[in-house]
JSON list of C-alpha atoms in Angstrom, two decimals:
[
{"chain": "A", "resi": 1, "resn": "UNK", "atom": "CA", "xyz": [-48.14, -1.41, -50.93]},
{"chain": "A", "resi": 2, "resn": "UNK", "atom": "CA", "xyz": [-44.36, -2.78, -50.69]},
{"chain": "A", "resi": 3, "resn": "UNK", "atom": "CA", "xyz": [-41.92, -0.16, -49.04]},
{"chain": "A", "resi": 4, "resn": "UNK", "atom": "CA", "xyz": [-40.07, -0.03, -51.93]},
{"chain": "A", "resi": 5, "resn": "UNK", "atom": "CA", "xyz": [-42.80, 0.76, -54.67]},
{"chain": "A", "resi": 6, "resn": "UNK", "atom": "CA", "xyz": [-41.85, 3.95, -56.13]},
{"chain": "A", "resi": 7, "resn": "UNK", "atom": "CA", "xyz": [-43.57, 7.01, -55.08]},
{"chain": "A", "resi": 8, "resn": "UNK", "atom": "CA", "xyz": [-45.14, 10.16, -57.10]},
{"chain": "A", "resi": 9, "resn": "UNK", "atom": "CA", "xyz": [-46.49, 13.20, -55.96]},
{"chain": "A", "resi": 10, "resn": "UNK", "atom": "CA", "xyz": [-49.35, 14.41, -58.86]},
{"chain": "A", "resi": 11, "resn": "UNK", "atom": "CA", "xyz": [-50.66, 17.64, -58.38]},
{"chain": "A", "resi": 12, "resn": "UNK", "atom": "CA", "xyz": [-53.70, 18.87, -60.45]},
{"chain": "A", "resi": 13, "resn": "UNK", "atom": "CA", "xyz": [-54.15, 22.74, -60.79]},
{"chain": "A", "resi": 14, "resn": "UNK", "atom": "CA", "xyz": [-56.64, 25.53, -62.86]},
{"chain": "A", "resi": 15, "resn": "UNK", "atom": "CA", "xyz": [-54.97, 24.73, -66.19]},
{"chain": "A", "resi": 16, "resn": "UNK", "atom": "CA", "xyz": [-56.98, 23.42, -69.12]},
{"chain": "A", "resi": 17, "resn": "UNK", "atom": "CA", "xyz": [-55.89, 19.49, -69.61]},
{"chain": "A", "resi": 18, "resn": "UNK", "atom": "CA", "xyz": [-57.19, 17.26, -66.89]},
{"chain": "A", "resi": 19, "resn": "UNK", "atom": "CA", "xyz": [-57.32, 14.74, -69.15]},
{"chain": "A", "resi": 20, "resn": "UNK", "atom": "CA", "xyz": [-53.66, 14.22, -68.90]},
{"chain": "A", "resi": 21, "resn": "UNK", "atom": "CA", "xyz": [-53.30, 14.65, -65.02]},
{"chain": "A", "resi": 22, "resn": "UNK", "atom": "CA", "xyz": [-56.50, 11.81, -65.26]},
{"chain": "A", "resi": 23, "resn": "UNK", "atom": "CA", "xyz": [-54.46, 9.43, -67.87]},
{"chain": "A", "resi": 24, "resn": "UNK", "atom": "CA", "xyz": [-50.92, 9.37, -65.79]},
{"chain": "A", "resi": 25, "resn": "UNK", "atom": "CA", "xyz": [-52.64, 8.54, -62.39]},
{"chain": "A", "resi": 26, "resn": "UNK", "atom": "CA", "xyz": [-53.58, 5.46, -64.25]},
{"chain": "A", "resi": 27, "resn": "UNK", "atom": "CA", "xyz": [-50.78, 5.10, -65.74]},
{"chain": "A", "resi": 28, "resn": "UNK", "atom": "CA", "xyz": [-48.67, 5.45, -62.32]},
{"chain": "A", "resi": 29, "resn": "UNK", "atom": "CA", "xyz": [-51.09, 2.95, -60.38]},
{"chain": "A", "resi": 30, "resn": "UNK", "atom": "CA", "xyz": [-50.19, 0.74, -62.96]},
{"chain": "A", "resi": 31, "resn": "UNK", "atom": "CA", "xyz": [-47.01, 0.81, -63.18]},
{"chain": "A", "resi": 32, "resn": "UNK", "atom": "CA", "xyz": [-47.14, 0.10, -59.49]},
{"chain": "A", "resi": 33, "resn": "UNK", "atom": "CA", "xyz": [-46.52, 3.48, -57.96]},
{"chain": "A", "resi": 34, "resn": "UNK", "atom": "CA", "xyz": [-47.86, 4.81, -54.66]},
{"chain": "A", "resi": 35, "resn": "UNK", "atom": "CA", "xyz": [-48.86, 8.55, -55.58]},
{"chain": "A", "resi": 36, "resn": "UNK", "atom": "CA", "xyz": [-49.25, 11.49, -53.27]},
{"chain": "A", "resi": 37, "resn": "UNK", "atom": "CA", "xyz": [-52.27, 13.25, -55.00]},
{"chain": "A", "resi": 38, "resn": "UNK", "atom": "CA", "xyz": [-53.24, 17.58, -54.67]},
{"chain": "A", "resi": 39, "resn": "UNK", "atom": "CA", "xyz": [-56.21, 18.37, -56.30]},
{"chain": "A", "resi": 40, "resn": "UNK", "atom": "CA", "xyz": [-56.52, 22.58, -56.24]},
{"chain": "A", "resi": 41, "resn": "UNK", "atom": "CA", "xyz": [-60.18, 23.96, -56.02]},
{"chain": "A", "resi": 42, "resn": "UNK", "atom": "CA", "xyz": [-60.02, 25.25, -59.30]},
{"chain": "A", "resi": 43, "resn": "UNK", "atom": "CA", "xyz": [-58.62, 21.80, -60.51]},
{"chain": "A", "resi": 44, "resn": "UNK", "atom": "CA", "xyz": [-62.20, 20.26, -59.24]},
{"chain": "A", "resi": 45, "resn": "UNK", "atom": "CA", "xyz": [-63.75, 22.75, -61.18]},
{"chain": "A", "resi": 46, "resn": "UNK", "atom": "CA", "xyz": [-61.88, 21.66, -64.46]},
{"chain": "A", "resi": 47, "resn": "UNK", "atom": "CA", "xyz": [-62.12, 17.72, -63.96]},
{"chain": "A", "resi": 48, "resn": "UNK", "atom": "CA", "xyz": [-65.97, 18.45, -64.11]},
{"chain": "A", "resi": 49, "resn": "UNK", "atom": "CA", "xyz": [-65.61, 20.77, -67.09]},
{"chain": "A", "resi": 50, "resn": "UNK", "atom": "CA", "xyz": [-63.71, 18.50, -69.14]},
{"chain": "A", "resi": 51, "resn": "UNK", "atom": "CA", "xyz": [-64.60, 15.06, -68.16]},
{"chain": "A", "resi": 52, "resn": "UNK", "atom": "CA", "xyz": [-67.13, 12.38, -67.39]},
{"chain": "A", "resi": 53, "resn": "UNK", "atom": "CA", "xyz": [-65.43, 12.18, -63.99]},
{"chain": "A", "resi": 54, "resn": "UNK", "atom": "CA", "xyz": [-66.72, 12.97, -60.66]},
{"chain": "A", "resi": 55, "resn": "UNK", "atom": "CA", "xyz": [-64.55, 14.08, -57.85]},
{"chain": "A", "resi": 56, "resn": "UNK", "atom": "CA", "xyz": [-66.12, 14.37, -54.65]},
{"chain": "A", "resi": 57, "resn": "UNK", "atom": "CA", "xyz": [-65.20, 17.25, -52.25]},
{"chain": "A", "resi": 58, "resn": "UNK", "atom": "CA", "xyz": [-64.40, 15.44, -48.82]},
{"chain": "A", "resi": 59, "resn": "UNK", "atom": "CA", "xyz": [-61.17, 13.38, -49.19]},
{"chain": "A", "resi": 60, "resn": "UNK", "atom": "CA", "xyz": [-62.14, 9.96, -48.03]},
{"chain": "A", "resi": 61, "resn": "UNK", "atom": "CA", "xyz": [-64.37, 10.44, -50.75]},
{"chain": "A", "resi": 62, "resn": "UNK", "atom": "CA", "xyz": [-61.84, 11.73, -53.47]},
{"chain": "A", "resi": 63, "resn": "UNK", "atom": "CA", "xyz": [-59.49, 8.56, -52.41]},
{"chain": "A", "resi": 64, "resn": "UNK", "atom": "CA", "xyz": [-62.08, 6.24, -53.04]},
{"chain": "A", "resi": 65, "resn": "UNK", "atom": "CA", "xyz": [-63.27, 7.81, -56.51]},
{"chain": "A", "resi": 66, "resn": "UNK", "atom": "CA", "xyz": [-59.28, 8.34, -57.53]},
{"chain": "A", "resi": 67, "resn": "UNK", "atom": "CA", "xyz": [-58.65, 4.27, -56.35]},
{"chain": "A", "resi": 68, "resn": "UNK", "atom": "CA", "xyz": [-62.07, 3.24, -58.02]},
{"chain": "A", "resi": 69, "resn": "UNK", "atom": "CA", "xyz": [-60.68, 5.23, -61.44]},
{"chain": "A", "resi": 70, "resn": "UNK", "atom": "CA", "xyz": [-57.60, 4.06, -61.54]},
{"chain": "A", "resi": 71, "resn": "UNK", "atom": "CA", "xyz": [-57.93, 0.13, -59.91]},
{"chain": "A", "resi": 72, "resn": "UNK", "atom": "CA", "xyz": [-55.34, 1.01, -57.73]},
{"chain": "A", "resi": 73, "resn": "UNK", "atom": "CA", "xyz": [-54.90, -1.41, -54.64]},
{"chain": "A", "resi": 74, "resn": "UNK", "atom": "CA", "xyz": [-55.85, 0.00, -51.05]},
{"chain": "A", "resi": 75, "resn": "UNK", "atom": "CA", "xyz": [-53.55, 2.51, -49.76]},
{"chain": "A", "resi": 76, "resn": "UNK", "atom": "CA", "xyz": [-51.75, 3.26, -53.51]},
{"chain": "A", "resi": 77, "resn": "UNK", "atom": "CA", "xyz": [-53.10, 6.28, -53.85]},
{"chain": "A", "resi": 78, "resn": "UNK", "atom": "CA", "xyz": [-53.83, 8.75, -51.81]},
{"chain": "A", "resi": 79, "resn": "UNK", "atom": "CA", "xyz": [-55.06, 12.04, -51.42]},
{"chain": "A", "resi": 80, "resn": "UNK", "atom": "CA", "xyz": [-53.53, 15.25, -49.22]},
{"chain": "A", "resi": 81, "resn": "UNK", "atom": "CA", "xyz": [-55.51, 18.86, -48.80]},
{"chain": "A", "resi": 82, "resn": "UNK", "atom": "CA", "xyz": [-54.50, 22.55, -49.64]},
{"chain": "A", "resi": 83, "resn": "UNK", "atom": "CA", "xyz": [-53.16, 23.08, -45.83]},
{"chain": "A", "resi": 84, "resn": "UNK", "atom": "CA", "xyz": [-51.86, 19.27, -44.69]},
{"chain": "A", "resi": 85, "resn": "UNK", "atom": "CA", "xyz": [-48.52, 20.77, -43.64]},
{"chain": "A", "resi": 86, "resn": "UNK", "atom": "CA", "xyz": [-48.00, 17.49, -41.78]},
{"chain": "A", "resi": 87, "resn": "UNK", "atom": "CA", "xyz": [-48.28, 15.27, -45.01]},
{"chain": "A", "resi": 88, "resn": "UNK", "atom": "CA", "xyz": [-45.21, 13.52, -47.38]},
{"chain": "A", "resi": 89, "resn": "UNK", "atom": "CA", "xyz": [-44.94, 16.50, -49.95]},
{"chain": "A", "resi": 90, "resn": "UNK", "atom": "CA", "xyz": [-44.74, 19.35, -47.62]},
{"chain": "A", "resi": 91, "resn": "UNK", "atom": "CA", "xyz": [-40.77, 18.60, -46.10]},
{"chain": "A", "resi": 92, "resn": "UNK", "atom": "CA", "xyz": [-37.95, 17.89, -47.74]},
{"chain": "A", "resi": 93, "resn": "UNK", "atom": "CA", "xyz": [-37.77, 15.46, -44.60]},
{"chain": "A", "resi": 94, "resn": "UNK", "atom": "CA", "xyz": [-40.36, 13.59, -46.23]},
{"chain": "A", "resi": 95, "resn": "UNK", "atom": "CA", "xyz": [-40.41, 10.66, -48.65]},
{"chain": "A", "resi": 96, "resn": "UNK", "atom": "CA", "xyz": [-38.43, 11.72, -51.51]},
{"chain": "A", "resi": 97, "resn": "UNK", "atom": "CA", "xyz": [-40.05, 11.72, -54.54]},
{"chain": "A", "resi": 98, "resn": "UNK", "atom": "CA", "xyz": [-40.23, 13.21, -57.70]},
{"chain": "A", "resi": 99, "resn": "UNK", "atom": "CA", "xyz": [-43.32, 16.00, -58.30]},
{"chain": "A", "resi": 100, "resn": "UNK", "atom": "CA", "xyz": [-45.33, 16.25, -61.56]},
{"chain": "A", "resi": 101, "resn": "UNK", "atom": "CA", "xyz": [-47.94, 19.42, -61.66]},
{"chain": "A", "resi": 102, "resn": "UNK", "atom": "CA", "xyz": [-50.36, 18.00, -64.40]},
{"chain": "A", "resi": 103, "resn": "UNK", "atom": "CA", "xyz": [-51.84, 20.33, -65.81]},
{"chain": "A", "resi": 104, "resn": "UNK", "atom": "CA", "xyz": [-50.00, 23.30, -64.67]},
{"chain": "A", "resi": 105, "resn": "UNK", "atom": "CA", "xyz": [-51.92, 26.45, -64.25]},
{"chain": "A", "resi": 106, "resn": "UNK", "atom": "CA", "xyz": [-49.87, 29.71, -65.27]},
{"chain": "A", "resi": 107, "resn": "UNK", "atom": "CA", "xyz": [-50.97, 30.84, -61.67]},
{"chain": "A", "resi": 108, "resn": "UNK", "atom": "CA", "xyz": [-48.96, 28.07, -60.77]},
{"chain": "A", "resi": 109, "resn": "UNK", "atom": "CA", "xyz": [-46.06, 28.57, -62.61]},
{"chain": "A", "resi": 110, "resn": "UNK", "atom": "CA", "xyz": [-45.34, 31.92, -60.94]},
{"chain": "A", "resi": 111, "resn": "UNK", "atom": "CA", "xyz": [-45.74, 30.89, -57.54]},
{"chain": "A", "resi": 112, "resn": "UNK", "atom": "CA", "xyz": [-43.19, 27.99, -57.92]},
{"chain": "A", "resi": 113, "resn": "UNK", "atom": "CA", "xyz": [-40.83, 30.90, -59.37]},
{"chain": "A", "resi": 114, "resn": "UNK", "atom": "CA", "xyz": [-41.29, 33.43, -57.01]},
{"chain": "A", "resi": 115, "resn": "UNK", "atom": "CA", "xyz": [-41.03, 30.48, -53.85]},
{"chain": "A", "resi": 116, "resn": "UNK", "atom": "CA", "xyz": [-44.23, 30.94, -52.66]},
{"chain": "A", "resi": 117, "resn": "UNK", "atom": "CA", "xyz": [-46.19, 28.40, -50.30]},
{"chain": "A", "resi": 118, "resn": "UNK", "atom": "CA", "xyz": [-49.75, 29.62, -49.97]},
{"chain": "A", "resi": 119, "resn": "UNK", "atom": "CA", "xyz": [-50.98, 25.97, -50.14]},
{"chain": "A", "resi": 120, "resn": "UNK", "atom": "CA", "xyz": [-49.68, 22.27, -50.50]},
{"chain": "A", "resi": 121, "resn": "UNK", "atom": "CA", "xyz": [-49.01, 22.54, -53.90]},
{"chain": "A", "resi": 122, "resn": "UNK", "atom": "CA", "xyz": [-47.06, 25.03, -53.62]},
{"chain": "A", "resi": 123, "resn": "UNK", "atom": "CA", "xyz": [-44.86, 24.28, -50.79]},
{"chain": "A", "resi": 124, "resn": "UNK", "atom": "CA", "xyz": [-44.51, 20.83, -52.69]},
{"chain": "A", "resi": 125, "resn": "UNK", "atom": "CA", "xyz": [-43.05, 22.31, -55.33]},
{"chain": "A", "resi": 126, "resn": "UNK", "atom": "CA", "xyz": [-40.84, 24.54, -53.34]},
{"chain": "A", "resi": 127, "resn": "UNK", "atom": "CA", "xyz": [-39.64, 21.41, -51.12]},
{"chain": "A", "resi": 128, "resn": "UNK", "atom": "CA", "xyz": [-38.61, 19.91, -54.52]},
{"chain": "A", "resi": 129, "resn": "UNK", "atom": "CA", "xyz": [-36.43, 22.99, -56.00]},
{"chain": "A", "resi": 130, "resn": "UNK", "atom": "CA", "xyz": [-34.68, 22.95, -52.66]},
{"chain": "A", "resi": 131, "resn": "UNK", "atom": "CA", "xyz": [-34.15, 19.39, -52.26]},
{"chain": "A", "resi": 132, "resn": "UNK", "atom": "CA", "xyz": [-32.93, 19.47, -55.87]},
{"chain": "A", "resi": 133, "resn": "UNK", "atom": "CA", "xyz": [-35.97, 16.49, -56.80]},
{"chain": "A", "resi": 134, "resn": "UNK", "atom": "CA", "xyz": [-37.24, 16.05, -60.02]},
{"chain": "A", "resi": 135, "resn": "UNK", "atom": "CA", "xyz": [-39.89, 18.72, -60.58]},
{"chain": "A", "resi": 136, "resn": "UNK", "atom": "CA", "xyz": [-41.83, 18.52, -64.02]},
{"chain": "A", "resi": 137, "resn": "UNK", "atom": "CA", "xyz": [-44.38, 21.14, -64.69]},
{"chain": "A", "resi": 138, "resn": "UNK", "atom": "CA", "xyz": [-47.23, 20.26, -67.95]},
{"chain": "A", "resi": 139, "resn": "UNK", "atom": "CA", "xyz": [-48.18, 23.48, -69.18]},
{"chain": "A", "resi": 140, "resn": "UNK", "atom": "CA", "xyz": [-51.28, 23.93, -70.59]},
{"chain": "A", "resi": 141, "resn": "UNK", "atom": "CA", "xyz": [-51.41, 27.62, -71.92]},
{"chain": "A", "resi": 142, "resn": "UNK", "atom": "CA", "xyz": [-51.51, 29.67, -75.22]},
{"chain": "A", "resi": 143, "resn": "UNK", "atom": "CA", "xyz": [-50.29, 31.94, -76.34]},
{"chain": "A", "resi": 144, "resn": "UNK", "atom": "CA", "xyz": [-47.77, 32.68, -73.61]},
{"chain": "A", "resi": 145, "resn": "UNK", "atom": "CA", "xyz": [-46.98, 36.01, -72.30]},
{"chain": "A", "resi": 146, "resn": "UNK", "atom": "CA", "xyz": [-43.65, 37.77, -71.30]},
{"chain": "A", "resi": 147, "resn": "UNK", "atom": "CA", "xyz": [-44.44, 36.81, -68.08]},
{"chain": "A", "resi": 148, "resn": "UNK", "atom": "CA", "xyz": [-45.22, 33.29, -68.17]},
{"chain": "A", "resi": 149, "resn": "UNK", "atom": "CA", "xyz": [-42.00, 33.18, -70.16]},
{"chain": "A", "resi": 150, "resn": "UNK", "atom": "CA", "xyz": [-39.45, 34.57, -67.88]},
{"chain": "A", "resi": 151, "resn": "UNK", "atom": "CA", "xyz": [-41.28, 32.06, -65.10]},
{"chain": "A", "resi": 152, "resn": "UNK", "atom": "CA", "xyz": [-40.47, 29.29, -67.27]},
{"chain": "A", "resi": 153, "resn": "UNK", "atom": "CA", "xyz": [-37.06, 30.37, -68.14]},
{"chain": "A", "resi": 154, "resn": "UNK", "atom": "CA", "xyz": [-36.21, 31.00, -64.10]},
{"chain": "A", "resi": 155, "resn": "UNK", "atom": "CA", "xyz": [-37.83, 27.32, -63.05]},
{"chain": "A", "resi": 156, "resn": "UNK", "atom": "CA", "xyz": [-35.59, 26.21, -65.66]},
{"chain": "A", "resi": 157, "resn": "UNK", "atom": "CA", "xyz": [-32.60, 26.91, -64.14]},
{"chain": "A", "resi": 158, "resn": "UNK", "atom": "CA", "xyz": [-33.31, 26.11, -61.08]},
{"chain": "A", "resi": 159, "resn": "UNK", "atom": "CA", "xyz": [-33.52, 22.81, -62.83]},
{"chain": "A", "resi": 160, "resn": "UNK", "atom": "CA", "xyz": [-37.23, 21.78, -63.11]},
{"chain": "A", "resi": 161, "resn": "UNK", "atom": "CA", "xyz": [-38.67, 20.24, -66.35]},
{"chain": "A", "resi": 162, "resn": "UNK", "atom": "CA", "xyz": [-40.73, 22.62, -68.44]},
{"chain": "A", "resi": 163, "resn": "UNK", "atom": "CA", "xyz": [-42.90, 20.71, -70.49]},
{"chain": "A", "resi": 164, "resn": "UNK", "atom": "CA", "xyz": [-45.73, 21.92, -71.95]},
{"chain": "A", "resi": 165, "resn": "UNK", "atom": "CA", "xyz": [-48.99, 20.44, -73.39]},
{"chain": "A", "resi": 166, "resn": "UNK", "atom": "CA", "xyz": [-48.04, 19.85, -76.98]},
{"chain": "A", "resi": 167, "resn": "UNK", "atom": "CA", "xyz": [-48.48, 16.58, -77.81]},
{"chain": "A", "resi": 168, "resn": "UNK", "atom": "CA", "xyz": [-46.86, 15.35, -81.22]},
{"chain": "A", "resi": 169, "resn": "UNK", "atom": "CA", "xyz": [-48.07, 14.07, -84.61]},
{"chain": "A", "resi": 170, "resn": "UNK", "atom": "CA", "xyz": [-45.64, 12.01, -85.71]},
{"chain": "A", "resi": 171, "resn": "UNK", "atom": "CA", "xyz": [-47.10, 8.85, -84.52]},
{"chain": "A", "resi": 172, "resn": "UNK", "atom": "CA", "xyz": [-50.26, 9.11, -86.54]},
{"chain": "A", "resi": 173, "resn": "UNK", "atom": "CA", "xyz": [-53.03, 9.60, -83.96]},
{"chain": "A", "resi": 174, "resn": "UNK", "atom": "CA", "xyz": [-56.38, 9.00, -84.57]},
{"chain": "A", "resi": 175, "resn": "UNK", "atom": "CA", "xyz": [-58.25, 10.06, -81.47]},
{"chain": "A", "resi": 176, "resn": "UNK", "atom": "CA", "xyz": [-57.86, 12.50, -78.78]},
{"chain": "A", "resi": 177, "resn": "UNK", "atom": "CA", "xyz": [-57.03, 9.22, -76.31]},
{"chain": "A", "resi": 178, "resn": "UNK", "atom": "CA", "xyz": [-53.58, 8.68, -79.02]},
{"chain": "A", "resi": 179, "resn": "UNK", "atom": "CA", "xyz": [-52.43, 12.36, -77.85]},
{"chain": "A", "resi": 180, "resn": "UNK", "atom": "CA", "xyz": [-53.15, 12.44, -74.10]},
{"chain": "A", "resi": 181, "resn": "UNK", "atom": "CA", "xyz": [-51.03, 9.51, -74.22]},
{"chain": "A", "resi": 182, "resn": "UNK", "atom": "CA", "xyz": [-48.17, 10.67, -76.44]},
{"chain": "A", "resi": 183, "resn": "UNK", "atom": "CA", "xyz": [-47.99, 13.80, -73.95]},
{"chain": "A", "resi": 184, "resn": "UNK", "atom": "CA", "xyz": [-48.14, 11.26, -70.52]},
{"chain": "A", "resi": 185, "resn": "UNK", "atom": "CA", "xyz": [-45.73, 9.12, -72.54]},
{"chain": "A", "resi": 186, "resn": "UNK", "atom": "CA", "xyz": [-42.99, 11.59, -72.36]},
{"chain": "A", "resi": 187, "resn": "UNK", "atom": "CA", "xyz": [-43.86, 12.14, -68.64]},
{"chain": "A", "resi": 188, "resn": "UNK", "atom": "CA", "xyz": [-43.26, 8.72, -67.53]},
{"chain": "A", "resi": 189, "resn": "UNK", "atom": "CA", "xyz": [-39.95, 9.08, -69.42]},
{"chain": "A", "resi": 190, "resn": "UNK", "atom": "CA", "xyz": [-38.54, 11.34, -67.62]},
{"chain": "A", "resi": 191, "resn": "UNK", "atom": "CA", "xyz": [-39.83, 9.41, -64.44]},
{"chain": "A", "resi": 192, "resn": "UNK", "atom": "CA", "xyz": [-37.49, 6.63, -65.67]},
{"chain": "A", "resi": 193, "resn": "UNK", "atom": "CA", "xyz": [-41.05, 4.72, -65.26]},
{"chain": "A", "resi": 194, "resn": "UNK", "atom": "CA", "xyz": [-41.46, 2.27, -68.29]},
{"chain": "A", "resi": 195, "resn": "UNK", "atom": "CA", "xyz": [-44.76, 2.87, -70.78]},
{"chain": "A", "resi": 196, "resn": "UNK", "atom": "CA", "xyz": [-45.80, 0.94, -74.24]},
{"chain": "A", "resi": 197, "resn": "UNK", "atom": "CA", "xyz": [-48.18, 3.83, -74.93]},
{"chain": "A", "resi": 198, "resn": "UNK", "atom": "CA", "xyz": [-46.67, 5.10, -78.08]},
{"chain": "A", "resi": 199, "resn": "UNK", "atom": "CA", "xyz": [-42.90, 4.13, -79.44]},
{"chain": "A", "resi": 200, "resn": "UNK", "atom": "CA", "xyz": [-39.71, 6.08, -78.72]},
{"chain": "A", "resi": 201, "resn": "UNK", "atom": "CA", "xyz": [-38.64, 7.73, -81.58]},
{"chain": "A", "resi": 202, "resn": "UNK", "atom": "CA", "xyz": [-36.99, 4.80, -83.87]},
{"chain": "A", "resi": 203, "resn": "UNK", "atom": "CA", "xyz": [-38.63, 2.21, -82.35]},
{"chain": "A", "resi": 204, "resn": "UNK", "atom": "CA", "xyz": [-41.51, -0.32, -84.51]},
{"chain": "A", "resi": 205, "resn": "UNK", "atom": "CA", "xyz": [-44.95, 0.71, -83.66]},
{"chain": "A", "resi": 206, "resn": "UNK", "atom": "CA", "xyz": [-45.50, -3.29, -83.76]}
]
C-alpha cells in the first residue's frame, strides 16, 4: 500500500454488534485504507455468535481470513495482539490515526474513562485522548446505567465521539444489511472517508 493511503485503527470488543465492526472493515479496505485491526477475546467469541464468519486464533491466520473477507490487497490490513506494545496504536509516536472501537463493550467504555491500559485496546484508546486523535466509540448497549452514563459523558469531554448503535429509519430499510450500513455510514462520516451506502439527509436516494 502507497505511504499516503489513509490509515484506521478498528478495534472489536465484547459488545453485541459485530456485524458493524465486520461491514466498516470492508468498507475501509475499500475505500483504500490501511487498518490497524484489535480483535479482544471476547470479540472472537461474538464474531462466532453472530455471524457466518470464522476468525482463527493465531494472527497470521486472522490476517489472512480479515484480507480474504474484505479483498483487501496484501499488507492493507493487518492485525496486532492484546500485549504488542511495540505495534502502530500503542504510542502516540506512532502513525497517527484516527481509532474506531466497533462495537464498544461497556467494559470498554470505562476503561477508556478511567485511562486504563490493561491491553492494546486500551492503551490505543488512551494514546488517542492524549494525542487529541479522533476517537469514536459504537456503543452497543441497552438500557444504560448511571454508570455507563457518566463514562460516556466524561469521554465526551475529553472529546471522543459517542455514538451508539442506533441505526435510523428514515431511509426506509428493508433488511438488517440497510441498517448496519446506515450505522457504518455515519462512521465513515466522521472519518471524512466518502460512502454511497445510504444518502445524507437531503440528498436523492437515486
Amino acid at each position: 500500500m502507497a505511504d499516503n493511503s489513509p490509515v484506521i485503527n478498528l478495534a472489536f470488543t465484547g459488545a453485541s454488534g459485530a456485524q458493524y465492526g465486520l461491514r466498516l472493515l470492508q468498507c475501509l479496505v475499500a475505500n483504500g485504507c490501511r487498518v490497524n485491526v484489535m480483535v479482544s477475546k471476547a470479540a472472537q467469541v461474538v464474531i462466532a455468535t453472530e455471524t457466518e464468519f470464522r476468525l482463527p486464533g493465531s494472527k497470521p491466520a486472522m490476517v489472512e481470513a480479515f484480507t480474504d473477507y474484505t479483498k483487501a490487497k496484501p499488507g492493507q490490513v493487518q492485525v496486532f495482539g492484546r500485549e504488542e506494545w511495540f505495534s502502530p496504536p500503542a504510542s502516540g509516536s506512532g502513525e497517527k490515526a484516527p481509532l474506531v472501537v466497533c462495537p464498544c463493550s461497556t467494559g470498554t467504555l470505562s476503561a477508556l474513562a478511567t485511562g486504563a491500559s490493561n491491553n492494546l485496546i486500551e492503551r490505543a484508546g488512551d494514546v488517542a485522548l492524549k494525542e487529541r486523535r479522533k476517537l469514536i466509540l459504537v456503543l452497543r448497549e441497552t438500557p444504560y446505567s448511571e454508570v455507563h452514563l457518566e463514562n460516556m459523558l466524561k469521554l465526551t469531554r475529553m472529546g471522543a465521539v459517542i455514538m451508539p448503535a442506533s441505526p435510523g429509519f428514515y431511509h426506509n430499510p428493508q433488511s438488517l444489511d440497510d441498517l448496519v450500513d446506515f450505522m457504518v455510514a455515519r462512521i465513515l462520516d466522521h472519518l471524512d472517508l466518502p460512502q454511497t451506502l445510504v444518502p445524507r439527509w437531503g440528498e436523492s436516494a437515486d
